[in-house]
PDB file of N, CA and C in Angstrom:
ATOM      1  N   MET A   1      -7.142  69.525 -14.047  1.00  0.00           N
ATOM      2  CA  MET A   1      -6.189  69.622 -14.664  1.00  0.00           C
ATOM      3  C   MET A   1      -4.964  70.259 -13.914  1.00  0.00           C
ATOM      4  N   LEU A   2      -5.294  71.173 -12.891  1.00  0.00           N
ATOM      5  CA  LEU A   2      -4.245  71.803 -12.259  1.00  0.00           C
ATOM      6  C   LEU A   2      -3.382  70.689 -11.483  1.00  0.00           C
ATOM      7  N   ALA A   3      -3.960  69.679 -10.954  1.00  0.00           N
ATOM      8  CA  ALA A   3      -3.185  68.546 -10.185  1.00  0.00           C
ATOM      9  C   ALA A   3      -2.243  67.908 -11.165  1.00  0.00           C
ATOM     10  N   GLN A   4      -2.760  67.434 -12.425  1.00  0.00           N
ATOM     11  CA  GLN A   4      -1.760  66.975 -13.522  1.00  0.00           C
ATOM     12  C   GLN A   4      -0.702  67.832 -13.903  1.00  0.00           C
ATOM     13  N   GLU A   5      -1.041  69.074 -14.016  1.00  0.00           N
ATOM     14  CA  GLU A   5      -0.118  69.745 -14.494  1.00  0.00           C
ATOM     15  C   GLU A   5       1.157  70.004 -13.463  1.00  0.00           C
ATOM     16  N   ILE A   6       0.451  70.178 -12.121  1.00  0.00           N
ATOM     17  CA  ILE A   6       1.566  70.312 -10.963  1.00  0.00           C
ATOM     18  C   ILE A   6       2.551  69.092 -11.052  1.00  0.00           C
ATOM     19  N   GLY A   7       1.925  67.796 -11.168  1.00  0.00           N
ATOM     20  CA  GLY A   7       2.846  66.719 -11.152  1.00  0.00           C
ATOM     21  C   GLY A   7       3.462  66.465 -12.171  1.00  0.00           C
ATOM     22  N   ILE A   8       3.203  67.001 -13.608  1.00  0.00           N
ATOM     23  CA  ILE A   8       4.127  67.020 -14.692  1.00  0.00           C
ATOM     24  C   ILE A   8       5.035  67.959 -14.532  1.00  0.00           C
ATOM     25  N   VAL A   9       5.055  69.236 -14.063  1.00  0.00           N
ATOM     26  CA  VAL A   9       6.091  70.031 -13.779  1.00  0.00           C
ATOM     27  C   VAL A   9       6.974  69.581 -12.786  1.00  0.00           C
ATOM     28  N   GLN A  10       6.402  68.878 -11.832  1.00  0.00           N
ATOM     29  CA  GLN A  10       7.581  68.493 -10.670  1.00  0.00           C
ATOM     30  C   GLN A  10       8.218  67.330 -11.330  1.00  0.00           C
ATOM     31  N   LEU A  11       7.826  66.478 -12.145  1.00  0.00           N
ATOM     32  CA  LEU A  11       8.610  65.382 -12.840  1.00  0.00           C
ATOM     33  C   LEU A  11       9.550  65.995 -13.651  1.00  0.00           C
ATOM     34  N   GLU A  12       9.158  66.943 -14.439  1.00  0.00           N
ATOM     35  CA  GLU A  12      10.022  67.478 -15.430  1.00  0.00           C
ATOM     36  C   GLU A  12      11.241  68.077 -14.653  1.00  0.00           C
ATOM     37  N   ARG A  13      11.001  68.571 -13.606  1.00  0.00           N
ATOM     38  CA  ARG A  13      12.282  69.290 -12.788  1.00  0.00           C
ATOM     39  C   ARG A  13      13.261  68.258 -12.268  1.00  0.00           C
ATOM     40  N   ARG A  14      12.609  67.137 -11.671  1.00  0.00           N
ATOM     41  CA  ARG A  14      13.164  66.036 -10.994  1.00  0.00           C
ATOM     42  C   ARG A  14      13.885  65.091 -12.168  1.00  0.00           C
ATOM     43  N   ASP A  15      13.228  64.845 -13.032  1.00  0.00           N
ATOM     44  CA  ASP A  15      13.741  63.782 -13.869  1.00  0.00           C
ATOM     45  C   ASP A  15      13.103  64.187 -15.582  1.00  0.00           C
ATOM     46  N   PRO A  16      13.862  65.087 -16.130  1.00  0.00           N
ATOM     47  CA  PRO A  16      13.406  65.713 -17.253  1.00  0.00           C
ATOM     48  C   PRO A  16      13.042  64.782 -18.620  1.00  0.00           C
ATOM     49  N   PRO A  17      13.729  63.637 -18.679  1.00  0.00           N
ATOM     50  CA  PRO A  17      13.255  62.586 -19.824  1.00  0.00           C
ATOM     51  C   PRO A  17      11.917  61.971 -19.377  1.00  0.00           C
ATOM     52  N   GLU A  18      11.699  61.621 -18.089  1.00  0.00           N
ATOM     53  CA  GLU A  18      10.377  61.182 -17.812  1.00  0.00           C
ATOM     54  C   GLU A  18       9.369  62.211 -17.865  1.00  0.00           C
ATOM     55  N   GLY A  19       9.545  63.355 -17.284  1.00  0.00           N
ATOM     56  CA  GLY A  19       8.746  64.546 -17.430  1.00  0.00           C
ATOM     57  C   GLY A  19       8.279  64.900 -18.902  1.00  0.00           C
ATOM     58  N   ASN A  20       9.136  64.781 -19.590  1.00  0.00           N
ATOM     59  CA  ASN A  20       8.842  64.885 -21.268  1.00  0.00           C
ATOM     60  C   ASN A  20       7.865  63.820 -21.625  1.00  0.00           C
ATOM     61  N   ASN A  21       8.023  62.525 -21.183  1.00  0.00           N
ATOM     62  CA  ASN A  21       7.339  61.390 -21.647  1.00  0.00           C
ATOM     63  C   ASN A  21       5.851  61.801 -20.872  1.00  0.00           C
ATOM     64  N   LEU A  22       5.757  61.947 -19.860  1.00  0.00           N
ATOM     65  CA  LEU A  22       4.623  62.394 -18.904  1.00  0.00           C
ATOM     66  C   LEU A  22       3.833  63.546 -19.847  1.00  0.00           C
ATOM     67  N   ARG A  23       4.502  64.433 -20.210  1.00  0.00           N
ATOM     68  CA  ARG A  23       3.897  65.681 -20.716  1.00  0.00           C
ATOM     69  C   ARG A  23       3.376  65.230 -22.119  1.00  0.00           C
ATOM     70  N   ALA A  24       4.238  64.354 -22.800  1.00  0.00           N
ATOM     71  CA  ALA A  24       3.608  63.941 -24.099  1.00  0.00           C
ATOM     72  C   ALA A  24       2.287  63.182 -24.032  1.00  0.00           C
ATOM     73  N   CYS A  25       2.412  62.097 -23.002  1.00  0.00           N
ATOM     74  CA  CYS A  25       1.182  61.300 -22.781  1.00  0.00           C
ATOM     75  C   CYS A  25      -0.029  62.278 -22.500  1.00  0.00           C
ATOM     76  N   TRP A  26      -0.013  63.269 -21.510  1.00  0.00           N
ATOM     77  CA  TRP A  26      -0.852  64.141 -21.047  1.00  0.00           C
ATOM     78  C   TRP A  26      -1.482  64.852 -22.252  1.00  0.00           C
ATOM     79  N   SER A  27      -0.502  65.416 -22.977  1.00  0.00           N
ATOM     80  CA  SER A  27      -1.086  66.221 -24.332  1.00  0.00           C
ATOM     81  C   SER A  27      -1.859  65.367 -25.090  1.00  0.00           C
ATOM     82  N   GLY A  28      -1.356  63.953 -25.369  1.00  0.00           N
ATOM     83  CA  GLY A  28      -2.230  63.208 -26.334  1.00  0.00           C
ATOM     84  C   GLY A  28      -3.412  62.801 -25.634  1.00  0.00           C
ATOM     85  N   THR A  29      -3.688  62.511 -24.342  1.00  0.00           N
ATOM     86  CA  THR A  29      -4.837  62.323 -23.601  1.00  0.00           C
ATOM     87  C   THR A  29      -5.802  63.841 -23.667  1.00  0.00           C
ATOM     88  N   HIS A  30      -5.229  64.632 -23.491  1.00  0.00           N
ATOM     89  CA  HIS A  30      -5.962  65.958 -23.478  1.00  0.00           C
ATOM     90  C   HIS A  30      -6.540  66.314 -24.947  1.00  0.00           C
ATOM     91  N   LYS A  31      -5.713  65.969 -25.998  1.00  0.00           N
ATOM     92  CA  LYS A  31      -6.222  66.183 -27.416  1.00  0.00           C
ATOM     93  C   LYS A  31      -7.327  65.138 -27.559  1.00  0.00           C
ATOM     94  N   ALA A  32      -7.150  63.721 -27.178  1.00  0.00           N
ATOM     95  CA  ALA A  32      -8.213  62.675 -27.346  1.00  0.00           C
ATOM     96  C   ALA A  32      -9.473  63.141 -26.797  1.00  0.00           C
ATOM     97  N   PHE A  33      -9.509  63.799 -25.753  1.00  0.00           N
ATOM     98  CA  PHE A  33     -10.649  64.250 -25.069  1.00  0.00           C
ATOM     99  C   PHE A  33     -11.153  65.611 -25.132  1.00  0.00           C
ATOM    100  N   GLU A  34     -10.504  66.233 -26.036  1.00  0.00           N
ATOM    101  CA  GLU A  34     -10.851  67.814 -26.420  1.00  0.00           C
ATOM    102  C   GLU A  34     -12.397  67.924 -26.696  1.00  0.00           C
ATOM    103  N   GLY A  35     -12.831  68.927 -26.242  1.00  0.00           N
ATOM    104  CA  GLY A  35     -14.285  69.191 -26.284  1.00  0.00           C
ATOM    105  C   GLY A  35     -15.255  68.497 -25.250  1.00  0.00           C
ATOM    106  N   ARG A  36     -14.451  67.474 -24.634  1.00  0.00           N
ATOM    107  CA  ARG A  36     -15.301  66.758 -23.781  1.00  0.00           C
ATOM    108  C   ARG A  36     -14.825  66.753 -21.994  1.00  0.00           C
ATOM    109  N   ILE A  37     -14.056  67.849 -21.983  1.00  0.00           N
ATOM    110  CA  ILE A  37     -13.493  68.020 -20.549  1.00  0.00           C
ATOM    111  C   ILE A  37     -14.162  69.016 -20.111  1.00  0.00           C
ATOM    112  N   LEU A  38     -14.813  68.928 -18.844  1.00  0.00           N
ATOM    113  CA  LEU A  38     -15.546  69.964 -18.208  1.00  0.00           C
ATOM    114  C   LEU A  38     -14.642  71.097 -17.354  1.00  0.00           C
ATOM    115  N   PRO A  39     -14.845  72.215 -17.582  1.00  0.00           N
ATOM    116  CA  PRO A  39     -14.027  73.350 -16.889  1.00  0.00           C
ATOM    117  C   PRO A  39     -14.407  73.429 -15.323  1.00  0.00           C
ATOM    118  N   PHE A  40     -13.675  73.806 -14.543  1.00  0.00           N
ATOM    119  CA  PHE A  40     -13.870  74.134 -13.114  1.00  0.00           C
ATOM    120  C   PHE A  40     -14.481  75.546 -13.078  1.00  0.00           C
ATOM    121  N   THR A  41     -15.859  75.824 -12.787  1.00  0.00           N
ATOM    122  CA  THR A  41     -16.281  77.179 -12.996  1.00  0.00           C
ATOM    123  C   THR A  41     -16.423  77.864 -11.850  1.00  0.00           C
ATOM    124  N   ALA A  42     -16.831  79.061 -11.899  1.00  0.00           N
ATOM    125  CA  ALA A  42     -17.330  79.653 -10.563  1.00  0.00           C
ATOM    126  C   ALA A  42     -18.523  79.191  -9.792  1.00  0.00           C
ATOM    127  N   LYS A  43     -19.523  78.460 -10.630  1.00  0.00           N
ATOM    128  CA  LYS A  43     -20.390  77.778  -9.866  1.00  0.00           C
ATOM    129  C   LYS A  43     -19.786  76.541  -9.091  1.00  0.00           C
ATOM    130  N   GLY A  44     -18.928  75.748  -9.773  1.00  0.00           N
ATOM    131  CA  GLY A  44     -18.091  74.704  -9.086  1.00  0.00           C
ATOM    132  C   GLY A  44     -17.428  75.318  -7.992  1.00  0.00           C
ATOM    133  N   ALA A  45     -16.742  76.401  -7.942  1.00  0.00           N
ATOM    134  CA  ALA A  45     -16.062  76.801  -6.976  1.00  0.00           C
ATOM    135  C   ALA A  45     -16.947  77.031  -5.630  1.00  0.00           C
ATOM    136  N   MET A  46     -18.076  77.656  -6.002  1.00  0.00           N
ATOM    137  CA  MET A  46     -19.197  77.828  -4.830  1.00  0.00           C
ATOM    138  C   MET A  46     -19.459  76.684  -4.261  1.00  0.00           C
ATOM    139  N   LEU A  47     -19.748  75.517  -5.123  1.00  0.00           N
ATOM    140  CA  LEU A  47     -20.266  74.349  -4.398  1.00  0.00           C
ATOM    141  C   LEU A  47     -18.975  73.594  -3.727  1.00  0.00           C
ATOM    142  N   HIS A  48     -17.938  73.726  -4.196  1.00  0.00           N
ATOM    143  CA  HIS A  48     -16.687  73.132  -3.760  1.00  0.00           C
ATOM    144  C   HIS A  48     -16.204  73.570  -2.456  1.00  0.00           C
ATOM    145  N   ALA A  49     -16.422  74.940  -2.117  1.00  0.00           N
ATOM    146  CA  ALA A  49     -15.825  75.410  -0.841  1.00  0.00           C
ATOM    147  C   ALA A  49     -16.325  74.765   0.538  1.00  0.00           C
ATOM    148  N   PRO A  50     -17.754  74.631   0.457  1.00  0.00           N
ATOM    149  CA  PRO A  50     -18.282  73.938   1.633  1.00  0.00           C
ATOM    150  C   PRO A  50     -17.840  72.655   1.858  1.00  0.00           C
ATOM    151  N   MET A  51     -17.641  71.795   0.731  1.00  0.00           N
ATOM    152  CA  MET A  51     -17.167  70.514   0.756  1.00  0.00           C
ATOM    153  C   MET A  51     -15.747  70.464   1.286  1.00  0.00           C
ATOM    154  N   HIS A  52     -14.984  71.331   0.893  1.00  0.00           N
ATOM    155  CA  HIS A  52     -13.455  71.275   1.323  1.00  0.00           C
ATOM    156  C   HIS A  52     -13.396  71.650   2.658  1.00  0.00           C
ATOM    157  N   VAL A  53     -13.992  72.445   3.090  1.00  0.00           N
ATOM    158  CA  VAL A  53     -14.017  73.128   4.514  1.00  0.00           C
ATOM    159  C   VAL A  53     -14.463  72.028   5.432  1.00  0.00           C
ATOM    160  N   ALA A  54     -15.478  71.158   5.028  1.00  0.00           N
ATOM    161  CA  ALA A  54     -15.763  70.116   5.639  1.00  0.00           C
ATOM    162  C   ALA A  54     -14.716  68.876   5.877  1.00  0.00           C
ATOM    163  N   ASP A  55     -13.682  68.778   4.727  1.00  0.00           N
ATOM    164  CA  ASP A  55     -13.019  67.784   4.716  1.00  0.00           C
ATOM    165  C   ASP A  55     -11.615  68.396   4.240  1.00  0.00           C
ATOM    166  N   LYS A  56     -10.962  69.105   5.024  1.00  0.00           N
ATOM    167  CA  LYS A  56      -9.747  70.009   4.347  1.00  0.00           C
ATOM    168  C   LYS A  56      -8.758  68.901   3.769  1.00  0.00           C
ATOM    169  N   LYS A  57      -8.644  67.718   4.166  1.00  0.00           N
ATOM    170  CA  LYS A  57      -7.536  66.761   3.536  1.00  0.00           C
ATOM    171  C   LYS A  57      -7.668  66.372   2.177  1.00  0.00           C
ATOM    172  N   SER A  58      -8.920  66.812   1.570  1.00  0.00           N
ATOM    173  CA  SER A  58      -9.318  66.460   0.291  1.00  0.00           C
ATOM    174  C   SER A  58      -9.613  67.771  -0.542  1.00  0.00           C
ATOM    175  N   ILE A  59      -8.982  67.994  -1.651  1.00  0.00           N
ATOM    176  CA  ILE A  59      -9.441  69.139  -2.636  1.00  0.00           C
ATOM    177  C   ILE A  59      -9.864  68.515  -3.918  1.00  0.00           C
ATOM    178  N   ARG A  60      -9.327  67.467  -4.327  1.00  0.00           N
ATOM    179  CA  ARG A  60      -9.670  67.062  -5.699  1.00  0.00           C
ATOM    180  C   ARG A  60     -11.063  66.275  -5.723  1.00  0.00           C
ATOM    181  N   GLY A  61     -11.412  65.470  -4.724  1.00  0.00           N
ATOM    182  CA  GLY A  61     -12.726  64.804  -4.782  1.00  0.00           C
ATOM    183  C   GLY A  61     -13.697  65.935  -4.587  1.00  0.00           C
ATOM    184  N   PRO A  62     -13.780  66.888  -3.867  1.00  0.00           N
ATOM    185  CA  PRO A  62     -14.721  68.006  -3.761  1.00  0.00           C
ATOM    186  C   PRO A  62     -14.893  68.715  -5.239  1.00  0.00           C
ATOM    187  N   MET A  63     -13.786  68.910  -5.933  1.00  0.00           N
ATOM    188  CA  MET A  63     -13.625  69.553  -7.153  1.00  0.00           C
ATOM    189  C   MET A  63     -14.435  68.691  -8.099  1.00  0.00           C
ATOM    190  N   ILE A  64     -14.351  67.346  -8.277  1.00  0.00           N
ATOM    191  CA  ILE A  64     -14.935  66.589  -9.048  1.00  0.00           C
ATOM    192  C   ILE A  64     -16.358  66.613  -8.793  1.00  0.00           C
ATOM    193  N   ALA A  65     -16.639  66.385  -7.597  1.00  0.00           N
ATOM    194  CA  ALA A  65     -18.077  66.393  -7.000  1.00  0.00           C
ATOM    195  C   ALA A  65     -18.863  67.731  -7.416  1.00  0.00           C
ATOM    196  N   ALA A  66     -18.254  69.003  -7.188  1.00  0.00           N
ATOM    197  CA  ALA A  66     -18.852  70.066  -7.426  1.00  0.00           C
ATOM    198  C   ALA A  66     -18.890  70.300  -8.926  1.00  0.00           C
ATOM    199  N   THR A  67     -18.043  69.814  -9.787  1.00  0.00           N
ATOM    200  CA  THR A  67     -18.271  69.705 -11.188  1.00  0.00           C
ATOM    201  C   THR A  67     -19.449  68.956 -11.613  1.00  0.00           C
ATOM    202  N   ALA A  68     -19.588  67.862 -10.986  1.00  0.00           N
ATOM    203  CA  ALA A  68     -20.838  66.848 -11.355  1.00  0.00           C
ATOM    204  C   ALA A  68     -21.828  67.636 -11.043  1.00  0.00           C
ATOM    205  N   LEU A  69     -21.801  68.072  -9.782  1.00  0.00           N
ATOM    206  CA  LEU A  69     -23.305  68.751  -9.353  1.00  0.00           C
ATOM    207  C   LEU A  69     -23.611  69.866 -10.060  1.00  0.00           C
ATOM    208  N   SER A  70     -22.695  70.654 -10.506  1.00  0.00           N
ATOM    209  CA  SER A  70     -23.077  71.995 -11.304  1.00  0.00           C
ATOM    210  C   SER A  70     -23.693  71.724 -12.690  1.00  0.00           C
ATOM    211  N   HIS A  71     -23.556  70.370 -13.189  1.00  0.00           N
ATOM    212  CA  HIS A  71     -23.990  69.900 -14.423  1.00  0.00           C
ATOM    213  C   HIS A  71     -25.096  68.749 -14.171  1.00  0.00           C
ATOM    214  N   GLY A  72     -25.564  68.391 -12.989  1.00  0.00           N
ATOM    215  CA  GLY A  72     -26.405  67.570 -12.646  1.00  0.00           C
ATOM    216  C   GLY A  72     -25.923  66.049 -13.053  1.00  0.00           C
ATOM    217  N   PHE A  73     -24.559  65.635 -13.142  1.00  0.00           N
ATOM    218  CA  PHE A  73     -24.117  64.554 -13.458  1.00  0.00           C
ATOM    219  C   PHE A  73     -23.766  63.697 -12.167  1.00  0.00           C
ATOM    220  N   THR A  74     -23.645  62.516 -12.543  1.00  0.00           N
ATOM    221  CA  THR A  74     -23.371  61.355 -11.825  1.00  0.00           C
ATOM    222  C   THR A  74     -21.846  61.090 -11.856  1.00  0.00           C
ATOM    223  N   VAL A  75     -21.199  60.911 -10.755  1.00  0.00           N
ATOM    224  CA  VAL A  75     -19.809  60.703 -10.626  1.00  0.00           C
ATOM    225  C   VAL A  75     -19.495  59.160 -10.925  1.00  0.00           C
ATOM    226  N   VAL A  76     -18.873  58.729 -11.776  1.00  0.00           N
ATOM    227  CA  VAL A  76     -18.673  57.236 -12.118  1.00  0.00           C
ATOM    228  C   VAL A  76     -17.134  56.925 -11.442  1.00  0.00           C
ATOM    229  N   THR A  77     -17.138  56.073 -10.469  1.00  0.00           N
ATOM    230  CA  THR A  77     -15.777  55.969 -10.028  1.00  0.00           C
ATOM    231  C   THR A  77     -15.536  54.570  -9.212  1.00  0.00           C
ATOM    232  N   HIS A  78     -14.540  54.016  -9.103  1.00  0.00           N
ATOM    233  CA  HIS A  78     -14.042  52.866  -8.330  1.00  0.00           C
ATOM    234  C   HIS A  78     -13.854  53.306  -6.899  1.00  0.00           C
ATOM    235  N   ASN A  79     -13.543  54.746  -6.758  1.00  0.00           N
ATOM    236  CA  ASN A  79     -12.882  55.192  -5.450  1.00  0.00           C
ATOM    237  C   ASN A  79     -14.067  55.919  -4.873  1.00  0.00           C
ATOM    238  N   ALA A  80     -15.264  55.270  -4.697  1.00  0.00           N
ATOM    239  CA  ALA A  80     -16.483  55.833  -4.105  1.00  0.00           C
ATOM    240  C   ALA A  80     -16.332  56.555  -2.698  1.00  0.00           C
ATOM    241  N   GLY A  81     -15.219  55.911  -1.802  1.00  0.00           N
ATOM    242  CA  GLY A  81     -14.974  56.229  -0.623  1.00  0.00           C
ATOM    243  C   GLY A  81     -14.556  57.750  -0.639  1.00  0.00           C
ATOM    244  N   ALA A  82     -13.917  58.057  -1.702  1.00  0.00           N
ATOM    245  CA  ALA A  82     -13.495  59.704  -1.593  1.00  0.00           C
ATOM    246  C   ALA A  82     -14.525  60.725  -1.622  1.00  0.00           C
ATOM    247  N   PHE A  83     -15.769  60.199  -2.139  1.00  0.00           N
ATOM    248  CA  PHE A  83     -17.019  61.039  -2.198  1.00  0.00           C
ATOM    249  C   PHE A  83     -17.936  60.648  -1.092  1.00  0.00           C
ATOM    250  N   GLU A  84     -17.852  59.623  -0.206  1.00  0.00           N
ATOM    251  CA  GLU A  84     -18.937  59.302   0.740  1.00  0.00           C
ATOM    252  C   GLU A  84     -19.402  60.452   1.615  1.00  0.00           C
ATOM    253  N   LYS A  85     -18.416  61.459   1.958  1.00  0.00           N
ATOM    254  CA  LYS A  85     -19.016  62.321   3.021  1.00  0.00           C
ATOM    255  C   LYS A  85     -19.618  63.553   2.055  1.00  0.00           C
ATOM    256  N   ILE A  86     -19.829  63.389   0.958  1.00  0.00           N
ATOM    257  CA  ILE A  86     -20.451  64.588   0.107  1.00  0.00           C
ATOM    258  C   ILE A  86     -21.752  64.254  -0.173  1.00  0.00           C
ATOM    259  N   ALA A  87     -22.734  65.206   0.542  1.00  0.00           N
ATOM    260  CA  ALA A  87     -24.197  64.867   0.422  1.00  0.00           C
ATOM    261  C   ALA A  87     -24.590  65.377  -0.956  1.00  0.00           C
ATOM    262  N   ALA A  88     -25.539  64.809  -1.413  1.00  0.00           N
ATOM    263  CA  ALA A  88     -26.369  65.235  -2.637  1.00  0.00           C
ATOM    264  C   ALA A  88     -25.427  64.867  -3.892  1.00  0.00           C
ATOM    265  N   ILE A  89     -24.451  64.134  -3.763  1.00  0.00           N
ATOM    266  CA  ILE A  89     -23.682  63.675  -4.859  1.00  0.00           C
ATOM    267  C   ILE A  89     -24.316  62.164  -5.450  1.00  0.00           C
ATOM    268  N   LYS A  90     -24.598  62.188  -6.711  1.00  0.00           N
ATOM    269  CA  LYS A  90     -24.837  60.744  -7.163  1.00  0.00           C
ATOM    270  C   LYS A  90     -23.656  59.906  -7.648  1.00  0.00           C
ATOM    271  N   LEU A  91     -23.559  58.855  -7.148  1.00  0.00           N
ATOM    272  CA  LEU A  91     -22.290  58.008  -7.312  1.00  0.00           C
ATOM    273  C   LEU A  91     -22.770  56.737  -8.223  1.00  0.00           C
ATOM    274  N   PHE A  92     -21.760  56.285  -9.030  1.00  0.00           N
ATOM    275  CA  PHE A  92     -21.934  54.956  -9.622  1.00  0.00           C
ATOM    276  C   PHE A  92     -20.697  54.355  -9.702  1.00  0.00           C
ATOM    277  N   ASN A  93     -20.406  53.236  -8.932  1.00  0.00           N
ATOM    278  CA  ASN A  93     -19.503  52.485  -9.076  1.00  0.00           C
ATOM    279  C   ASN A  93     -19.387  51.219 -10.045  1.00  0.00           C
ATOM    280  N   PRO A  94     -18.944  51.286 -11.273  1.00  0.00           N
ATOM    281  CA  PRO A  94     -19.163  50.099 -12.058  1.00  0.00           C
ATOM    282  C   PRO A  94     -18.689  48.702 -11.680  1.00  0.00           C
ATOM    283  N   TRP A  95     -17.727  48.847 -10.733  1.00  0.00           N
ATOM    284  CA  TRP A  95     -17.175  47.521 -10.268  1.00  0.00           C
ATOM    285  C   TRP A  95     -18.151  46.934  -9.209  1.00  0.00           C
ATOM    286  N   GLU A  96     -19.357  47.607  -8.879  1.00  0.00           N
ATOM    287  CA  GLU A  96     -20.085  47.050  -7.987  1.00  0.00           C
ATOM    288  C   GLU A  96     -21.555  46.657  -8.640  1.00  0.00           C
ATOM    289  N   CYS A  97     -21.474  46.947  -9.877  1.00  0.00           N
ATOM    290  CA  CYS A  97     -22.665  46.776 -10.633  1.00  0.00           C
ATOM    291  C   CYS A  97     -23.024  45.416 -10.895  1.00  0.00           C
ATOM    292  N   THR A  98     -24.441  45.145 -10.581  1.00  0.00           N
ATOM    293  CA  THR A  98     -24.916  43.845 -10.594  1.00  0.00           C
ATOM    294  C   THR A  98     -26.072  43.868 -11.793  1.00  0.00           C
ATOM    295  N   VAL A  99     -26.123  43.152 -12.597  1.00  0.00           N
ATOM    296  CA  VAL A  99     -27.046  43.054 -13.679  1.00  0.00           C
ATOM    297  C   VAL A  99     -28.134  42.102 -13.661  1.00  0.00           C
TER     298      VAL A  99
END
């Protein structure tokens, strides 16, 4: 959520009407998923640090991976390449699903 908030604040400063629109959209999305958004915890931070140090250009992918790992979850994404260097993460790409 930090990255989204940073982006919204940047847009609010650069283009206030568009920033207000994005703020409203994000607030609606956050409200729609209330109670189902996982926090980034201390455990997640401890899992995240080694991943980020191994690949300094990425911070968000390792945050998502660390959150999933700390809960024993699988990351479901179309952007599996963002997670390919992260050992132990379970990935599922629904666009590659064969039935």
